[in-house]
mmCIF file of C-alpha atoms in Angstrom:
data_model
loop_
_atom_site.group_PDB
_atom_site.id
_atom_site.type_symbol
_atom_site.label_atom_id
_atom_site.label_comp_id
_atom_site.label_asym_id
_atom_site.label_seq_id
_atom_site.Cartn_x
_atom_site.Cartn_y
_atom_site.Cartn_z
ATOM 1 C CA UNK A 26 0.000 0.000 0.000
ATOM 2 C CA UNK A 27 1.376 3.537 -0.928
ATOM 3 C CA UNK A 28 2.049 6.401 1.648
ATOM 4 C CA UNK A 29 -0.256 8.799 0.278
ATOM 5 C CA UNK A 30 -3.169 5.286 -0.032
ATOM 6 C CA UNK A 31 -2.437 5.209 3.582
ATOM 7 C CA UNK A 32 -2.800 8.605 4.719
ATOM 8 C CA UNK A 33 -6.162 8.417 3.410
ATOM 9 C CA UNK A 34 -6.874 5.537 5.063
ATOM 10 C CA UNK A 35 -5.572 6.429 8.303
ATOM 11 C CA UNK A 36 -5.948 9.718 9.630
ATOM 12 C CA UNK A 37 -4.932 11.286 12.888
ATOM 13 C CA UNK A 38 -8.057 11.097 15.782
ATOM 14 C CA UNK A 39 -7.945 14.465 15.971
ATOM 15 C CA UNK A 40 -6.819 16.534 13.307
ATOM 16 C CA UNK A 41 -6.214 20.173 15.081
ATOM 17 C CA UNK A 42 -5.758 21.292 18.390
ATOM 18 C CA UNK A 43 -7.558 24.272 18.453
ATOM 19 C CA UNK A 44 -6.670 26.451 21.688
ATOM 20 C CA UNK A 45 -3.063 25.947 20.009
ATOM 21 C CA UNK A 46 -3.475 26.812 16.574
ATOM 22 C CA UNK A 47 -4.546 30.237 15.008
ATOM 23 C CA UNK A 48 -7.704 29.820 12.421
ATOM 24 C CA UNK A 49 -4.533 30.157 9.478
ATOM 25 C CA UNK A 50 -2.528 26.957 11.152
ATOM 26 C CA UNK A 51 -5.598 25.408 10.788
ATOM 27 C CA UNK A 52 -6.688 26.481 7.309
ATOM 28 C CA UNK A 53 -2.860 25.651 6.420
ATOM 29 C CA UNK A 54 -3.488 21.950 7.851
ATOM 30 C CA UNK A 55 -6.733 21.368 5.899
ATOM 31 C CA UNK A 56 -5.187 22.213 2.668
ATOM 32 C CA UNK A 57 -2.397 19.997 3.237
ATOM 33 C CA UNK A 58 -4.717 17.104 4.443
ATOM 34 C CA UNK A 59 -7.096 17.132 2.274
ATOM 35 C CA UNK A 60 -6.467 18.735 -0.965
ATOM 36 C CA UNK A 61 -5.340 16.174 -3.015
ATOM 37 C CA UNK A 62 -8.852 14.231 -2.191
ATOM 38 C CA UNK A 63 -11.041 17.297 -2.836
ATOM 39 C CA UNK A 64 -9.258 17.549 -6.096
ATOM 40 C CA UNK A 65 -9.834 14.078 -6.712
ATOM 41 C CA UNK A 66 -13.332 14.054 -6.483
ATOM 42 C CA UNK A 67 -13.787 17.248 -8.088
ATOM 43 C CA UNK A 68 -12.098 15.808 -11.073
ATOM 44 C CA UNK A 69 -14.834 13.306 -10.721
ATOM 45 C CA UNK A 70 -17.618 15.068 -10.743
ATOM 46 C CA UNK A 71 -17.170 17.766 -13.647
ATOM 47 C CA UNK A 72 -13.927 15.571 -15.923
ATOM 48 C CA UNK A 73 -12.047 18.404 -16.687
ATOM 49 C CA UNK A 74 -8.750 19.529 -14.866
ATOM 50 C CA UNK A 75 -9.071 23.699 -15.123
ATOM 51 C CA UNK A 76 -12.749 23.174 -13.667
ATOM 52 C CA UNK A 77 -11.851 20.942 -10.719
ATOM 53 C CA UNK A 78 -9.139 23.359 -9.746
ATOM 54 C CA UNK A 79 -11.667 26.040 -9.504
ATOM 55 C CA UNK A 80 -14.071 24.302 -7.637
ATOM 56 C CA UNK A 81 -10.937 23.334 -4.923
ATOM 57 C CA UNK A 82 -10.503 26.817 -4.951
ATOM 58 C CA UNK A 83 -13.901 27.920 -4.295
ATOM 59 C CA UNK A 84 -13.939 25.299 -1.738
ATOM 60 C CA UNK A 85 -11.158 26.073 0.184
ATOM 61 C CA UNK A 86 -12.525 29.615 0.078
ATOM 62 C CA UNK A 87 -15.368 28.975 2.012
ATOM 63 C CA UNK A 88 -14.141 26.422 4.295
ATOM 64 C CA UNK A 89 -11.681 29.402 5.355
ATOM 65 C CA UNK A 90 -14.812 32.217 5.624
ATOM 66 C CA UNK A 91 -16.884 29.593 7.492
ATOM 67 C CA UNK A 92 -13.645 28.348 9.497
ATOM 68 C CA UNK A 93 -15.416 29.385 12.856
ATOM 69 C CA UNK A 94 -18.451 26.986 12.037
ATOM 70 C CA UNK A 95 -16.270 24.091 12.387
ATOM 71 C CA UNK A 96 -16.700 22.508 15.754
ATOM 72 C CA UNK A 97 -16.028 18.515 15.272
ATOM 73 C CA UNK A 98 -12.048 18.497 13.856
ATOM 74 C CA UNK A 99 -12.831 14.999 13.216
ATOM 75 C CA UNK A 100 -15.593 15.961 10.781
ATOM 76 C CA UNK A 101 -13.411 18.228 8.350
ATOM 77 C CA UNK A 102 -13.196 16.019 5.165
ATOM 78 C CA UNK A 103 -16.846 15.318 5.363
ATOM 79 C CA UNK A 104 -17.698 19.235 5.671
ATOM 80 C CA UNK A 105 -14.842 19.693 3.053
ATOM 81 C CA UNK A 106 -16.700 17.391 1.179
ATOM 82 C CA UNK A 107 -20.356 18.694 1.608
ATOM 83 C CA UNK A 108 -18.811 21.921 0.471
ATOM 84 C CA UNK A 109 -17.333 21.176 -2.653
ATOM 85 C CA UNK A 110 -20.148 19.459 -3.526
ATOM 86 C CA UNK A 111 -22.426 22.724 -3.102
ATOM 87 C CA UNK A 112 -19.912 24.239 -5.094
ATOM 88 C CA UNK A 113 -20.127 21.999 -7.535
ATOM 89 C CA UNK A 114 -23.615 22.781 -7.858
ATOM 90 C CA UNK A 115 -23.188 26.354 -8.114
ATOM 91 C CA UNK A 116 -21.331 26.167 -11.520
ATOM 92 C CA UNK A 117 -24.440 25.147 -12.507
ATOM 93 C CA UNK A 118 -26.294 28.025 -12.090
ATOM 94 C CA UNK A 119 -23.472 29.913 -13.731
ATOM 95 C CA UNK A 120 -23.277 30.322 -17.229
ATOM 96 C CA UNK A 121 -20.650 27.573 -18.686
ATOM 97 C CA UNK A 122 -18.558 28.359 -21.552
ATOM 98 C CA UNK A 123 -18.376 25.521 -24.316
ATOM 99 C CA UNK A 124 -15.068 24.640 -25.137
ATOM 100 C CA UNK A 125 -13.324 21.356 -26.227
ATOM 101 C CA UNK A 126 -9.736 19.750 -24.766
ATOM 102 C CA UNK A 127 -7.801 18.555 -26.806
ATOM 103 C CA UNK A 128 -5.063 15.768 -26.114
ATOM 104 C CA UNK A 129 -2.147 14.889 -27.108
ATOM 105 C CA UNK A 130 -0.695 11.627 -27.194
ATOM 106 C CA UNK A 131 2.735 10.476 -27.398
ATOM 107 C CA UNK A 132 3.306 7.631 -29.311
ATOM 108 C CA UNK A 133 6.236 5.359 -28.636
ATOM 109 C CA UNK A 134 7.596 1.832 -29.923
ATOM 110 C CA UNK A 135 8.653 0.659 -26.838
ATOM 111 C CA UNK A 136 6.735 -1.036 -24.649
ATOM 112 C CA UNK A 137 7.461 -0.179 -20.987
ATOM 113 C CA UNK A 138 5.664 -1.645 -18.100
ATOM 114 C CA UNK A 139 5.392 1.826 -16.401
ATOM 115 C CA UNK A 140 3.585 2.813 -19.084
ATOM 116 C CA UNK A 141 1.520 -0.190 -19.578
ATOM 117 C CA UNK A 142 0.449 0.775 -16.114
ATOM 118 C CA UNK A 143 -0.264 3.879 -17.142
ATOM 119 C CA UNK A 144 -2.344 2.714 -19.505
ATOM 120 C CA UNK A 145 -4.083 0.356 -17.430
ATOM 121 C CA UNK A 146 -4.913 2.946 -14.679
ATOM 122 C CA UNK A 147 -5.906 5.195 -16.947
ATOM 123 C CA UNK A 148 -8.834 2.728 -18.775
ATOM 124 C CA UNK A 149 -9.926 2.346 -14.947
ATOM 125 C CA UNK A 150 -10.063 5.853 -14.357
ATOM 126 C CA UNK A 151 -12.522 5.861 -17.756
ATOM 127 C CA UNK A 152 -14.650 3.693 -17.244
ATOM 128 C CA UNK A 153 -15.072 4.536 -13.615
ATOM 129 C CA UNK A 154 -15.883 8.289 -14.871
ATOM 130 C CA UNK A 155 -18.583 6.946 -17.201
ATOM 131 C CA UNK A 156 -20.487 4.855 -14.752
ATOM 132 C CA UNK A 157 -24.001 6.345 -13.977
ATOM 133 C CA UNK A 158 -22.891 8.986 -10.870
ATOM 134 C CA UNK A 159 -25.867 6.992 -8.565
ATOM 135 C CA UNK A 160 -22.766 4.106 -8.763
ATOM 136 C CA UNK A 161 -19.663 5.997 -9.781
ATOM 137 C CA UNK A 162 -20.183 9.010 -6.796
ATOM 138 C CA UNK A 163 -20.480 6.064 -3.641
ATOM 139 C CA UNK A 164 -17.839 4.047 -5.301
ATOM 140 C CA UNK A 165 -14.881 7.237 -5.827
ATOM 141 C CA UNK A 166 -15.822 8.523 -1.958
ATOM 142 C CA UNK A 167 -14.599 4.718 -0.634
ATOM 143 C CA UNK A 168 -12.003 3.719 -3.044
ATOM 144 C CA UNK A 169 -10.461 7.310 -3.169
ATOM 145 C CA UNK A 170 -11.511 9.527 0.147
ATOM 146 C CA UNK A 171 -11.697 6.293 2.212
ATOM 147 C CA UNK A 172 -15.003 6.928 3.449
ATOM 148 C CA UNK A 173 -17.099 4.624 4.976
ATOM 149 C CA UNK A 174 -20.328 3.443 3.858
ATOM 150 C CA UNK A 175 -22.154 4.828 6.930
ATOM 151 C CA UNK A 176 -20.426 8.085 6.233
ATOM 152 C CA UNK A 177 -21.042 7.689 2.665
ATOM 153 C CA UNK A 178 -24.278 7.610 3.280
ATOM 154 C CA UNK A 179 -24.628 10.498 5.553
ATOM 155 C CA UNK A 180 -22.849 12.356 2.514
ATOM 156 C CA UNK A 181 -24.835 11.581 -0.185
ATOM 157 C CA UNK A 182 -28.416 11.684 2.517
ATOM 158 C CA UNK A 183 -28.783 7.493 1.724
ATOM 159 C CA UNK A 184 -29.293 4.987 3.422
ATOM 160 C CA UNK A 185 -26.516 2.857 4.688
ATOM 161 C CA UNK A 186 -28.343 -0.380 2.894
ATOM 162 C CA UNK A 187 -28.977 1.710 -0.322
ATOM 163 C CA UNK A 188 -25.112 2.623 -0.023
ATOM 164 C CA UNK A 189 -23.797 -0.798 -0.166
ATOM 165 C CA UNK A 190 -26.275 -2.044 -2.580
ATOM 166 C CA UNK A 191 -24.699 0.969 -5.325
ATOM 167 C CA UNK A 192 -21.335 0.188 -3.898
ATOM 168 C CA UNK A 193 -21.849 -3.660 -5.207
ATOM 169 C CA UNK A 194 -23.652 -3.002 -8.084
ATOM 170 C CA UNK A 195 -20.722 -0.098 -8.936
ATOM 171 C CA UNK A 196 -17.691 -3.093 -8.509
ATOM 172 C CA UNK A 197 -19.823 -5.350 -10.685
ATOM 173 C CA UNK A 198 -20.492 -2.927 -13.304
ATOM 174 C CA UNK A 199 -16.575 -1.998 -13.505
ATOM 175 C CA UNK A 200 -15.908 -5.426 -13.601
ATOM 176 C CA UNK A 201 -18.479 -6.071 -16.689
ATOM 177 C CA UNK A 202 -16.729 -3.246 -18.461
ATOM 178 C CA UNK A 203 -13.257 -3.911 -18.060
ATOM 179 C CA UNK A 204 -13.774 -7.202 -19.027
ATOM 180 C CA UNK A 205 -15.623 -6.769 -21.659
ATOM 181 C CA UNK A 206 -12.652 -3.969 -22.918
ATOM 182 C CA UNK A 207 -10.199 -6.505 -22.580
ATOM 183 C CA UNK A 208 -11.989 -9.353 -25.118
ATOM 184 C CA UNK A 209 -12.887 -6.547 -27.186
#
């Protein structure tokens, strides 16, 4: 298991000590703790790089307005979480520009197993973007943010059954796909 797989897997019981810290310690710790995630799941919900960074951003910009309104330290990813996700919304009532990416590939002979990695994390990071978000969303806040289904569901405002039930149905569906890629 990787360091950074671990740190989200394990973190500290309580994550500030607030008599000891000024509100910008604090701030400074959340960023470090839990950017990376946010950004993660940002990606997730809108696919595009430029936009997730934004809505990070945002996010971080009201967690450090509404720093005061955090009284459970060991609730900060989840009201990280419930934030970006209202910000999320909010681009929606904002007018979106159309625009198109375009990539670039590089195209070599040599077949590397670093890149064959590559390759293979990056057809898992597709398809799990284009499952339907009632699977893809419960699925990305376990495997990625390490949440668990009970606080999944407190997230999402589902039941803790419901949230296993996508979770399984979200592995399965993945598991279809990818195997399905690999015959075809």
């Amino acid at each position: 298991m990787s360091t950074s797989r671990k740190t989200l897997l394990t973190l500290p019981v309580s994550l500030f000590k607030r008599k000891a810290q000024s509100n910008s310690q604090r701030y400074e710790q959340l960023v470090r703790l839990y950017h990376a995630d946010l950004y993660r799941y940002a990606f997730w919900l809108c696919r595009d790089q430029h936009i997730a960074e934004d809505i990070v951003q945002d996010t971080f910009l009201r967690a450090w307005k509404a720093l005061d309104s955090l009284l459970d330290d060991n609730a900060a990813k989840s009201w990280l979480i419930t934030i970006l996700r209202r910000e999320n919304a909010r681009r929606f009532e904002r007018k979106q520009l159309d625009y198109s990416d375009v990539e670039q590939e590089n195209l070599t002979d040599d077949i590397n197993p670093a890149l064959e990695q590559q390759y293979d994390n990056a057809v898992l990071q597709q398809q799990l973007l284009l499952l339907p978000p009632e699977y893809g969303e419960p699925l990305l806040l376990q495997a990625l943010a390490g949440f668990s289904s009970d606080e999944i569901g407190q997230l999402l405002g589902l039941n803790v059954n419901t949230v296993n039930t996508r979770l399984f149905r979200a592995r399965h569906l993945l598991k279809q796909r990818l195997t399905a890629q690999e015959k075809g």
